[in-house]
Backbone as JSON, one array per atom type, in Angstrom:
{
  "sequence": "MPQNGTYAEYVKVPVENIVEKPAHLSWEEAASLPLAGLTAYRALVTKGNVQKGEKVLIPGAGGGVASFLIQFAHALGAEVYVTSSKEDKINKAMELGAVGGVNYTEENWVEQLLDLTGGIDLSIDSVGGDSFKSLIALGKIGSRIVNFGSTRGPVNNLFLPSLTLKEMSIIGSTMGSADDFSKMIKLVNKKEIHPVIDRAYPLREVKKALDRIEKGQHSGKIVLTINEI",
  "N": [[0.84, -1.19, 0.0], [0.42, 2.34, -0.61], [2.51, 4.69, 1.14], [1.35, 6.98, 2.24], [-1.37, 6.61, 2.33], [-4.53, 6.33, 0.48], [-6.52, 8.15, -0.14], [-6.44, 10.17, -2.27], [-5.54, 12.09, -5.23], [-3.38, 11.14, -6.67], [-1.14, 8.4, -6.35], [1.91, 6.78, -5.41], [3.38, 3.81, -6.34], [5.31, 0.74, -6.31], [6.41, -0.5, -9.47], [6.12, -3.23, -9.91], [3.85, -3.82, -8.56], [1.74, -3.11, -10.07], [-1.15, -3.99, -11.82], [-2.92, -5.15, -14.65], [-6.09, -3.83, -15.44], [-9.06, -5.78, -15.29], [-10.78, -6.33, -18.29], [-13.55, -6.37, -18.46], [-14.5, -4.87, -16.39], [-15.55, -1.81, -14.81], [-13.76, 1.22, -13.87], [-14.45, 1.89, -11.27], [-15.44, -0.55, -10.29], [-13.13, -2.14, -10.52], [-11.5, -0.87, -8.67], [-12.24, -1.87, -6.24], [-11.08, -4.33, -5.95], [-8.3, -4.7, -4.96], [-8.16, -4.74, -2.07], [-10.61, -5.61, -0.65], [-11.44, -7.71, -2.37], [-9.09, -9.25, -2.49], [-8.7, -9.93, 0.22], [-10.95, -11.56, 0.6], [-10.46, -13.64, -1.26], [-8.08, -14.83, -0.31], [-8.87, -15.75, 2.26], [-10.92, -17.55, 1.61], [-9.92, -19.31, -0.42], [-6.99, -19.68, -0.41], [-6.44, -20.04, 2.36], [-8.81, -21.26, 3.35], [-9.23, -23.33, 1.58], [-11.39, -24.03, -0.13], [-13.72, -26.33, -1.56], [-15.3, -27.75, -4.43], [-18.78, -28.23, -4.21], [-18.86, -28.12, -1.44], [-20.42, -26.93, 1.59], [-20.66, -23.66, 2.36], [-20.48, -21.11, 4.75], [-21.18, -17.7, 5.15], [-21.08, -15.35, 7.4], [-22.87, -12.34, 8.25], [-23.64, -11.07, 5.78], [-23.46, -8.58, 3.24], [-21.48, -6.62, 3.39], [-18.47, -5.4, 1.69], [-16.32, -7.34, 1.47], [-17.74, -9.65, 2.09], [-19.54, -9.81, -0.07], [-17.8, -10.39, -2.16], [-16.86, -12.88, -1.23], [-19.17, -14.47, -1.42], [-19.59, -14.47, -4.23], [-17.15, -15.52, -5.21], [-17.06, -18.06, -3.94], [-19.37, -19.25, -4.98], [-18.7, -19.22, -7.71], [-16.67, -21.08, -7.69], [-17.96, -23.4, -7.29], [-19.08, -24.03, -4.82], [-21.63, -24.48, -2.26], [-23.43, -21.94, -1.11], [-24.22, -20.21, 1.87], [-25.71, -17.67, 3.94], [-25.74, -15.28, 6.67], [-27.62, -12.59, 8.09], [-28.81, -9.49, 9.48], [-30.76, -8.31, 8.13], [-33.37, -8.74, 5.84], [-33.32, -7.88, 3.18], [-30.63, -7.89, 2.56], [-30.02, -10.58, 2.68], [-31.55, -11.45, 0.52], [-30.21, -10.1, -1.53], [-27.76, -11.39, -1.4], [-28.52, -13.91, -2.31], [-29.11, -13.3, -4.92], [-26.54, -13.0, -5.82], [-25.6, -15.54, -5.81], [-25.84, -17.14, -3.54], [-27.37, -19.91, -1.85], [-29.21, -19.81, 0.19], [-30.29, -18.24, 3.3], [-30.3, -17.0, 6.73], [-31.87, -14.97, 9.25], [-29.99, -13.57, 11.7], [-30.89, -12.33, 13.96], [-33.05, -13.6, 14.9], [-34.21, -15.83, 17.39], [-33.83, -18.62, 17.14], [-31.94, -19.03, 15.13], [-29.67, -20.57, 14.59], [-30.59, -23.22, 14.68], [-32.37, -23.07, 12.55], [-30.6, -22.74, 10.43], [-29.13, -25.1, 10.55], [-31.14, -26.93, 9.92], [-31.56, -26.14, 7.33], [-29.13, -26.61, 6.04], [-27.88, -28.95, 6.99], [-25.46, -28.92, 8.16], [-22.24, -27.27, 8.17], [-19.41, -27.02, 6.04], [-17.33, -25.17, 5.74], [-16.73, -22.13, 7.27], [-16.48, -18.65, 6.86], [-15.33, -16.13, 8.65], [-15.68, -12.84, 9.94], [-16.44, -11.63, 12.16], [-16.31, -12.59, 14.88], [-16.58, -12.44, 18.47], [-19.35, -13.51, 20.6], [-20.95, -14.87, 18.79], [-19.27, -16.46, 17.38], [-19.12, -18.93, 18.58], [-21.4, -20.14, 17.68], [-20.73, -20.83, 15.11], [-19.13, -23.01, 15.49], [-21.02, -24.8, 16.49], [-22.5, -25.13, 14.19], [-20.79, -26.38, 12.46], [-19.67, -29.22, 10.58], [-18.27, -32.48, 11.38], [-14.79, -32.34, 11.26], [-14.76, -29.94, 9.92], [-13.96, -26.51, 8.86], [-13.07, -23.27, 10.12], [-12.42, -20.11, 9.04], [-10.98, -17.14, 10.05], [-10.89, -13.63, 9.71], [-11.2, -11.28, 11.04], [-12.63, -9.32, 13.79], [-15.11, -7.89, 14.5], [-16.99, -7.84, 16.47], [-15.57, -8.16, 18.75], [-13.64, -10.06, 21.24], [-13.71, -13.69, 21.59], [-15.36, -15.03, 24.17], [-15.12, -17.32, 26.93], [-14.92, -19.82, 25.57], [-15.81, -23.13, 24.99], [-13.7, -25.58, 24.8], [-13.87, -28.43, 24.25], [-16.1, -28.57, 22.55], [-15.06, -27.88, 20.17], [-12.84, -29.59, 19.79], [-13.91, -32.2, 19.87], [-15.24, -32.34, 17.51], [-13.17, -32.28, 15.82], [-12.4, -29.92, 14.51], [-10.98, -27.2, 12.58], [-9.5, -24.06, 13.2], [-8.59, -21.25, 11.48], [-6.44, -18.58, 10.88], [-6.49, -15.57, 8.9], [-5.33, -13.01, 6.63], [-4.84, -10.0, 4.67], [-3.53, -10.77, 2.12], [-1.32, -12.04, -0.52], [1.0, -11.25, -3.24], [0.89, -13.37, -4.99], [-1.61, -14.48, -4.33], [-3.19, -12.36, -5.21], [-2.74, -12.34, -7.98], [-3.85, -14.82, -8.7], [-6.48, -14.37, -7.91], [-7.27, -12.35, -9.71], [-7.21, -13.81, -12.08], [-9.35, -15.56, -11.62], [-11.47, -13.72, -11.45], [-11.43, -12.72, -14.06], [-11.84, -15.09, -15.58], [-14.39, -16.01, -14.75], [-15.82, -13.76, -15.16], [-16.55, -11.99, -13.06], [-18.35, -9.49, -11.38], [-17.69, -6.96, -9.16], [-19.68, -5.9, -6.37], [-20.94, -2.78, -6.22], [-21.89, -0.45, -3.96], [-22.21, 2.4, -3.67], [-20.76, 5.21, -5.36], [-18.73, 7.82, -4.4], [-17.74, 11.24, -4.85], [-14.41, 12.43, -4.16], [-14.45, 14.6, -2.42], [-16.6, 14.07, -0.81], [-15.98, 12.21, 1.1], [-16.51, 11.95, 3.84], [-19.27, 11.47, 3.94], [-19.32, 8.98, 2.73], [-17.92, 7.4, 4.6], [-19.62, 7.67, 6.79], [-21.86, 6.28, 5.89], [-20.88, 3.69, 5.79], [-20.28, 3.3, 8.51], [-22.82, 3.31, 9.64], [-23.84, 1.0, 8.68], [-25.34, 0.89, 6.34], [-24.73, 0.16, 3.81], [-24.49, -2.05, 0.95], [-22.35, -4.11, -0.3], [-19.43, -2.71, -1.91], [-18.17, 0.57, -1.16], [-16.92, 3.22, -3.04], [-14.49, 5.76, -3.86], [-14.47, 8.4, -6.16], [-11.96, 9.87, -7.96], [-11.88, 11.6, -10.04], [-13.74, 13.47, -9.68], [-13.4, 15.88, -7.75]],
  "CA": [[0.0, 0.0, 0.0], [1.18, 3.59, -0.56], [2.84, 5.07, 2.51], [0.53, 8.08, 2.74], [-2.79, 6.34, 2.15], [-5.05, 6.34, -0.9], [-7.52, 9.19, -0.35], [-5.66, 11.19, -2.98], [-5.64, 12.03, -6.69], [-2.26, 10.35, -7.2], [-0.34, 7.63, -5.4], [3.12, 6.19, -5.99], [3.57, 2.41, -5.93], [6.32, 0.04, -7.12], [5.87, -0.94, -10.76], [5.75, -4.65, -9.85], [2.53, -3.93, -7.93], [0.73, -2.67, -11.02], [-1.82, -5.1, -12.5], [-3.85, -4.67, -15.68], [-7.51, -3.87, -15.06], [-9.89, -6.69, -16.08], [-11.43, -5.57, -19.36], [-15.01, -6.32, -18.3], [-14.84, -4.08, -15.22], [-15.37, -0.36, -14.79], [-12.7, 1.61, -12.95], [-14.99, 1.81, -9.91], [-15.46, -1.97, -9.91], [-11.75, -2.61, -10.36], [-10.91, -0.25, -7.48], [-12.6, -2.63, -5.04], [-10.39, -5.62, -5.94], [-7.02, -4.9, -4.24], [-8.25, -5.01, -0.64], [-11.76, -6.47, -0.32], [-11.38, -8.94, -3.17], [-7.92, -10.02, -2.08], [-8.99, -10.49, 1.54], [-11.92, -12.65, 0.41], [-9.84, -14.76, -1.97], [-7.12, -15.52, 0.57], [-9.6, -16.46, 3.3], [-11.73, -18.63, 1.04], [-9.19, -20.26, -1.28], [-5.65, -19.99, 0.08], [-6.52, -20.55, 3.73], [-9.97, -22.13, 3.55], [-9.15, -24.48, 0.67], [-12.76, -24.38, -0.49], [-13.84, -27.38, -2.56], [-16.58, -27.82, -5.14], [-19.81, -28.99, -3.51], [-18.88, -27.87, 0.0], [-21.36, -25.94, 2.1], [-19.88, -22.55, 2.9], [-21.26, -20.09, 5.45], [-20.6, -16.37, 5.22], [-21.87, -14.54, 8.33], [-22.85, -10.9, 8.06], [-23.68, -10.7, 4.36], [-23.8, -7.19, 2.97], [-20.28, -5.82, 3.22], [-17.71, -5.6, 0.47], [-15.63, -8.62, 1.47], [-18.76, -10.7, 2.06], [-20.08, -9.95, -1.43], [-16.79, -11.13, -2.92], [-16.86, -14.26, -0.76], [-20.32, -15.15, -2.01], [-19.37, -14.65, -5.66], [-16.01, -16.43, -5.42], [-17.44, -19.42, -3.53], [-20.33, -19.73, -5.98], [-17.97, -19.46, -8.96], [-15.83, -22.26, -7.51], [-18.81, -24.58, -7.16], [-19.54, -24.29, -3.45], [-23.03, -24.2, -1.93], [-23.2, -20.8, -0.22], [-25.28, -19.76, 2.78], [-25.33, -16.42, 4.6], [-26.57, -14.74, 7.74], [-27.69, -11.14, 8.12], [-29.9, -8.97, 10.3], [-31.71, -7.65, 7.22], [-33.84, -9.65, 4.79], [-32.92, -7.42, 1.85], [-29.25, -8.29, 2.32], [-30.07, -12.01, 2.37], [-32.05, -11.55, -0.85], [-29.13, -9.67, -2.42], [-26.78, -12.48, -1.41], [-29.05, -14.97, -3.16], [-28.92, -12.84, -6.3], [-25.12, -13.17, -6.14], [-25.28, -16.96, -5.91], [-26.11, -17.9, -2.32], [-28.52, -20.81, -1.91], [-30.18, -19.35, 1.17], [-29.73, -17.57, 4.46], [-31.19, -16.81, 7.87], [-31.73, -13.72, 10.0], [-29.36, -13.96, 12.96], [-31.55, -11.69, 15.1], [-34.08, -14.52, 15.37], [-33.68, -16.61, 18.51], [-33.47, -19.99, 16.76], [-31.34, -18.97, 13.8], [-28.73, -21.68, 14.41], [-31.4, -24.39, 14.35], [-32.87, -22.86, 11.19], [-29.51, -22.95, 9.47], [-28.83, -26.53, 10.56], [-32.2, -27.58, 9.15], [-31.4, -25.74, 5.93], [-27.86, -27.07, 5.45], [-27.38, -30.23, 7.48], [-24.11, -28.7, 8.68], [-21.38, -26.44, 7.33], [-18.04, -27.49, 5.83], [-16.38, -24.07, 5.85], [-17.26, -20.81, 7.63], [-15.53, -17.55, 6.7], [-15.84, -15.23, 9.68], [-14.99, -11.58, 10.23], [-17.24, -11.05, 13.24], [-15.82, -12.94, 16.21], [-17.58, -12.29, 19.52], [-20.04, -14.71, 21.05], [-21.54, -15.6, 17.66], [-18.28, -17.41, 16.88], [-19.46, -20.25, 19.13], [-22.44, -20.7, 16.83], [-20.08, -21.42, 13.93], [-18.7, -24.35, 15.92], [-22.24, -25.61, 16.55], [-22.96, -25.36, 12.82], [-19.79, -27.1, 11.68], [-19.63, -30.68, 10.5], [-17.02, -33.08, 11.86], [-13.68, -32.07, 10.35], [-14.96, -28.69, 9.19], [-12.99, -25.43, 9.09], [-13.49, -21.88, 10.29], [-11.36, -19.14, 8.74], [-11.31, -15.83, 10.63], [-10.02, -12.52, 9.29], [-11.58, -10.06, 11.73], [-13.38, -9.51, 15.04], [-15.86, -6.65, 14.68], [-17.75, -7.93, 17.72], [-14.68, -8.35, 19.88], [-13.07, -11.39, 21.49], [-14.59, -14.83, 21.89], [-15.23, -15.3, 25.61], [-15.6, -18.58, 27.5], [-15.06, -20.86, 24.55], [-15.74, -24.49, 25.53], [-12.83, -26.23, 23.82], [-14.32, -29.74, 23.76], [-17.03, -28.42, 21.43], [-14.22, -27.78, 18.98], [-11.96, -30.75, 19.63], [-14.67, -33.42, 19.61], [-15.59, -32.32, 16.09], [-11.91, -32.21, 15.07], [-12.49, -28.75, 13.64], [-9.8, -26.34, 12.44], [-9.67, -22.61, 13.16], [-7.47, -20.76, 10.68], [-6.37, -17.13, 10.74], [-6.17, -15.08, 7.56], [-5.23, -11.56, 6.52], [-5.19, -9.44, 3.37], [-3.13, -11.58, 0.99], [0.0, -11.88, -1.13], [1.0, -10.97, -4.68], [0.43, -14.59, -5.66], [-3.06, -14.53, -4.14], [-3.81, -11.33, -6.05], [-2.67, -12.81, -9.36], [-4.83, -15.9, -8.86], [-7.8, -13.78, -7.81], [-7.55, -11.67, -10.97], [-7.51, -14.86, -13.06], [-10.71, -16.02, -11.34], [-12.38, -12.64, -11.83], [-11.48, -12.69, -15.52], [-12.41, -16.33, -16.11], [-15.82, -16.09, -14.44], [-16.38, -12.42, -15.41], [-17.18, -11.56, -11.82], [-18.49, -8.04, -11.21], [-17.82, -6.53, -7.77], [-20.91, -5.19, -6.03], [-20.67, -1.4, -5.8], [-23.05, 0.16, -3.31], [-22.25, 3.78, -4.16], [-19.49, 5.88, -5.64], [-18.75, 9.2, -3.94], [-16.56, 12.04, -5.19], [-13.44, 12.48, -3.07], [-14.82, 15.64, -1.45], [-17.68, 13.56, 0.04], [-15.48, 11.02, 1.81], [-17.19, 11.85, 5.14], [-20.56, 10.81, 3.7], [-19.04, 7.58, 2.46], [-17.56, 6.75, 5.86], [-20.83, 7.63, 7.62], [-22.72, 5.21, 5.38], [-20.28, 2.43, 6.24], [-20.41, 3.2, 9.97], [-24.22, 3.03, 9.97], [-24.21, -0.3, 8.13], [-26.38, 1.07, 5.33], [-24.24, -0.24, 2.49], [-24.53, -3.45, 0.51], [-21.25, -4.13, -1.26], [-18.33, -1.77, -1.7], [-18.27, 2.01, -1.42], [-15.67, 3.68, -3.64], [-14.31, 7.2, -4.07], [-14.06, 8.75, -7.52], [-11.02, 10.98, -7.84], [-12.03, 12.54, -11.16], [-14.69, 14.48, -9.23], [-12.89, 16.32, -6.45]],
  "C": [[0.88, 1.25, 0.0], [1.36, 4.06, 0.88], [1.89, 6.11, 3.08], [-0.97, 7.86, 2.49], [-3.24, 6.48, 0.7], [-6.18, 7.34, -1.12], [-6.84, 10.37, -1.03], [-5.85, 11.02, -4.48], [-4.56, 11.14, -7.29], [-1.59, 9.6, -6.05], [0.84, 7.03, -6.14], [3.3, 4.79, -5.44], [4.65, 1.78, -6.79], [5.69, -0.54, -8.39], [5.44, -2.4, -10.72], [4.39, -4.87, -9.19], [1.4, -3.48, -8.85], [0.18, -3.88, -11.78], [-2.83, -4.53, -13.49], [-5.29, -4.86, -15.22], [-8.25, -4.91, -15.91], [-10.76, -5.91, -17.06], [-12.93, -5.42, -19.14], [-15.45, -5.45, -17.13], [-14.69, -2.59, -15.47], [-14.23, -0.03, -13.84], [-13.18, 1.53, -11.5], [-15.03, 0.37, -9.42], [-14.05, -2.48, -9.63], [-11.1, -2.07, -9.09], [-11.2, -1.05, -6.21], [-11.83, -3.94, -4.92], [-9.18, -5.71, -5.0], [-7.13, -5.18, -2.75], [-9.38, -6.0, -0.34], [-11.7, -7.79, -1.08], [-10.24, -9.84, -2.75], [-8.13, -10.68, -0.72], [-9.92, -11.7, 1.43], [-11.26, -13.86, -0.22], [-8.9, -15.54, -1.05], [-7.85, -16.35, 1.64], [-10.3, -17.69, 2.76], [-10.9, -19.72, 0.38], [-7.85, -20.67, -0.66], [-5.68, -20.63, 1.46], [-7.66, -21.56, 3.92], [-9.99, -23.36, 2.68], [-10.54, -24.97, 0.27], [-12.78, -25.39, -1.63], [-15.23, -27.34, -3.19], [-17.55, -28.71, -4.37], [-19.86, -28.78, -2.02], [-19.92, -26.82, 0.36], [-20.58, -24.88, 2.86], [-20.81, -21.53, 3.54], [-20.49, -18.79, 5.51], [-21.48, -15.52, 6.13], [-21.79, -13.06, 7.98], [-22.81, -10.47, 6.61], [-24.06, -9.24, 4.2], [-22.59, -6.31, 2.74], [-19.53, -6.16, 1.95], [-17.01, -6.94, 0.4], [-16.63, -9.76, 1.37], [-19.32, -10.9, 0.66], [-19.09, -10.66, -2.34], [-16.77, -12.61, -2.52], [-17.99, -15.06, -1.38], [-20.06, -15.46, -3.48], [-18.24, -15.64, -5.94], [-16.41, -17.87, -5.09], [-18.41, -20.03, -4.53], [-19.62, -20.08, -7.28], [-17.12, -20.73, -8.89], [-16.64, -23.52, -7.2], [-19.27, -24.93, -5.77], [-21.02, -23.94, -3.32], [-23.0, -23.15, -0.82], [-24.44, -20.45, 0.59], [-24.77, -18.52, 3.52], [-26.2, -16.19, 5.82], [-26.54, -13.22, 7.64], [-28.81, -10.74, 9.07], [-31.0, -8.36, 9.44], [-32.07, -8.59, 6.07], [-33.39, -9.2, 3.41], [-31.48, -7.81, 1.53], [-29.15, -9.8, 2.06], [-30.54, -12.21, 0.93], [-30.98, -11.15, -1.86], [-28.07, -10.76, -2.52], [-27.23, -13.62, -2.31], [-28.97, -14.58, -4.64], [-27.48, -13.05, -6.76], [-24.7, -14.64, -6.22], [-25.49, -17.78, -4.66], [-27.36, -18.74, -2.5], [-29.62, -20.33, -0.96], [-29.49, -18.67, 2.33], [-30.76, -17.43, 5.56], [-30.87, -15.48, 8.54], [-31.2, -14.05, 11.39], [-29.94, -13.23, 14.18], [-32.67, -12.57, 15.65], [-33.47, -15.52, 16.36], [-33.16, -17.99, 18.08], [-32.74, -20.05, 15.42], [-30.35, -20.11, 13.55], [-29.48, -22.95, 14.01], [-31.95, -24.28, 12.93], [-31.8, -23.19, 10.16], [-29.1, -24.42, 9.42], [-29.87, -27.31, 9.77], [-32.02, -27.33, 7.66], [-30.2, -26.42, 5.28], [-27.46, -28.49, 5.82], [-25.98, -30.14, 8.06], [-23.22, -28.0, 7.67], [-19.98, -27.04, 7.24], [-17.0, -26.41, 6.12], [-17.11, -22.78, 6.17], [-16.15, -19.79, 7.46], [-16.02, -16.4, 7.56], [-15.0, -13.97, 9.82], [-15.6, -10.91, 11.45], [-16.65, -11.33, 14.62], [-16.92, -12.84, 17.25], [-18.25, -13.61, 19.87], [-20.64, -15.52, 19.91], [-20.56, -16.61, 17.07], [-18.59, -18.83, 17.37], [-20.53, -20.94, 18.28], [-21.85, -21.35, 15.58], [-19.57, -22.81, 14.25], [-19.9, -25.29, 15.96], [-22.72, -26.0, 15.16], [-22.03, -26.25, 12.02], [-19.96, -28.6, 11.7], [-18.35, -31.19, 11.17], [-15.93, -32.85, 10.81], [-13.8, -30.79, 9.56], [-13.94, -27.63, 9.58], [-13.7, -24.1, 9.32], [-12.28, -21.01, 10.0], [-11.82, -17.78, 9.27], [-10.34, -14.77, 10.15], [-10.41, -11.21, 9.96], [-12.39, -10.35, 12.98], [-14.15, -8.23, 15.36], [-16.69, -6.66, 15.96], [-16.88, -8.28, 18.92], [-14.24, -9.79, 20.08], [-14.14, -12.45, 21.72], [-14.36, -15.22, 23.35], [-15.77, -16.69, 25.97], [-15.87, -19.65, 26.45], [-14.84, -22.24, 25.17], [-14.98, -25.35, 24.53], [-13.29, -27.62, 23.37], [-15.33, -29.66, 22.62], [-16.3, -28.32, 20.11], [-13.45, -29.08, 18.74], [-12.73, -32.02, 19.3], [-15.15, -33.5, 18.16], [-14.35, -32.31, 15.19], [-11.93, -31.07, 14.05], [-11.19, -27.96, 13.64], [-10.22, -24.88, 12.44], [-8.41, -22.03, 12.54], [-7.54, -19.24, 10.59], [-5.98, -16.73, 9.33], [-6.08, -13.56, 7.59], [-5.35, -11.17, 5.05], [-4.76, -10.28, 2.18], [-1.78, -11.21, 0.42], [-0.13, -11.53, -2.6], [0.52, -12.19, -5.46], [-1.08, -14.76, -5.52], [-3.76, -13.56, -5.09], [-3.84, -11.77, -7.51], [-3.72, -13.89, -9.62], [-6.26, -15.37, -8.78], [-8.2, -13.1, -9.11], [-7.89, -12.68, -12.06], [-8.93, -15.38, -12.87], [-11.74, -14.98, -11.76], [-12.54, -12.57, -13.34], [-12.19, -13.92, -16.09], [-13.92, -16.4, -15.93], [-16.55, -14.77, -14.69], [-17.19, -11.93, -14.2], [-17.2, -10.03, -11.76], [-18.62, -7.71, -9.73], [-19.12, -5.76, -7.56], [-20.54, -3.81, -5.5], [-21.94, -0.8, -5.22], [-23.26, 1.58, -3.82], [-20.84, 4.25, -4.46], [-19.64, 7.35, -5.25], [-17.56, 9.96, -4.5], [-15.68, 12.2, -3.95], [-13.84, 13.5, -2.0], [-15.92, 15.17, -0.48], [-17.26, 12.31, 0.81], [-16.16, 10.85, 3.17], [-18.54, 11.16, 4.99], [-20.37, 9.31, 3.47], [-18.74, 6.82, 3.75], [-18.76, 6.65, 6.81], [-21.75, 6.49, 7.19], [-22.2, 3.84, 5.82], [-20.52, 2.24, 7.74], [-21.83, 2.83, 10.39], [-24.7, 1.69, 9.41], [-25.28, -0.23, 7.06], [-25.99, 0.52, 3.97], [-24.45, -1.72, 2.23], [-23.51, -3.58, -0.61], [-20.21, -3.08, -0.92], [-18.75, -0.33, -1.96], [-16.92, 2.46, -1.95], [-15.68, 5.2, -3.76], [-13.84, 7.44, -5.49], [-13.19, 9.99, -7.47], [-11.1, 11.94, -9.01], [-13.05, 13.62, -10.83], [-14.28, 14.92, -7.83], [-13.92, 17.21, -5.77]]
}
């Protein structure tokens, strides 16, 4: 990443970090790939080792990384399920390729999801907190959980036998490598994946963009357009 951030008209990066824009994408769509797309690809493919036919759970559908996770997993032949607090975000996830989803504000959402799936092979989590324990309850024997964030804080009072008796794996992940990025671009090109853009704001309205993210009003990525200062 550039040393002084990217909220600017120009940035300086090493030439080896420059990648050709996929021809089927707009500049706004392509702008969402280097962080959100890369984070999703590494968690799902490099770390999660997703396989065709596996049942994949993506909690908290609606954000930029989640929308990439849904599309990538679907493109790779997985059976995708989501959770969200809003029905419209579940419906949007299904438009992107998810098979179904449940509202996690409902008291029996774990039971609903178990009835729907029969158990999960791979969960990709960025939430953490107490809901992390539900991912263990949802996992099949030998399943995996990949975590790349903890927006709800630490996992307290985790009962380890619930994990060990299922022989489950918990795997940490972060943004990704140059090799991950190259492979992600190949997948985006091959499957002609279009990133979900919630809104594009001119650079002068960056505060509005950040407010929309903070309030959880977005579905997909928010981008800044630097040609409109």
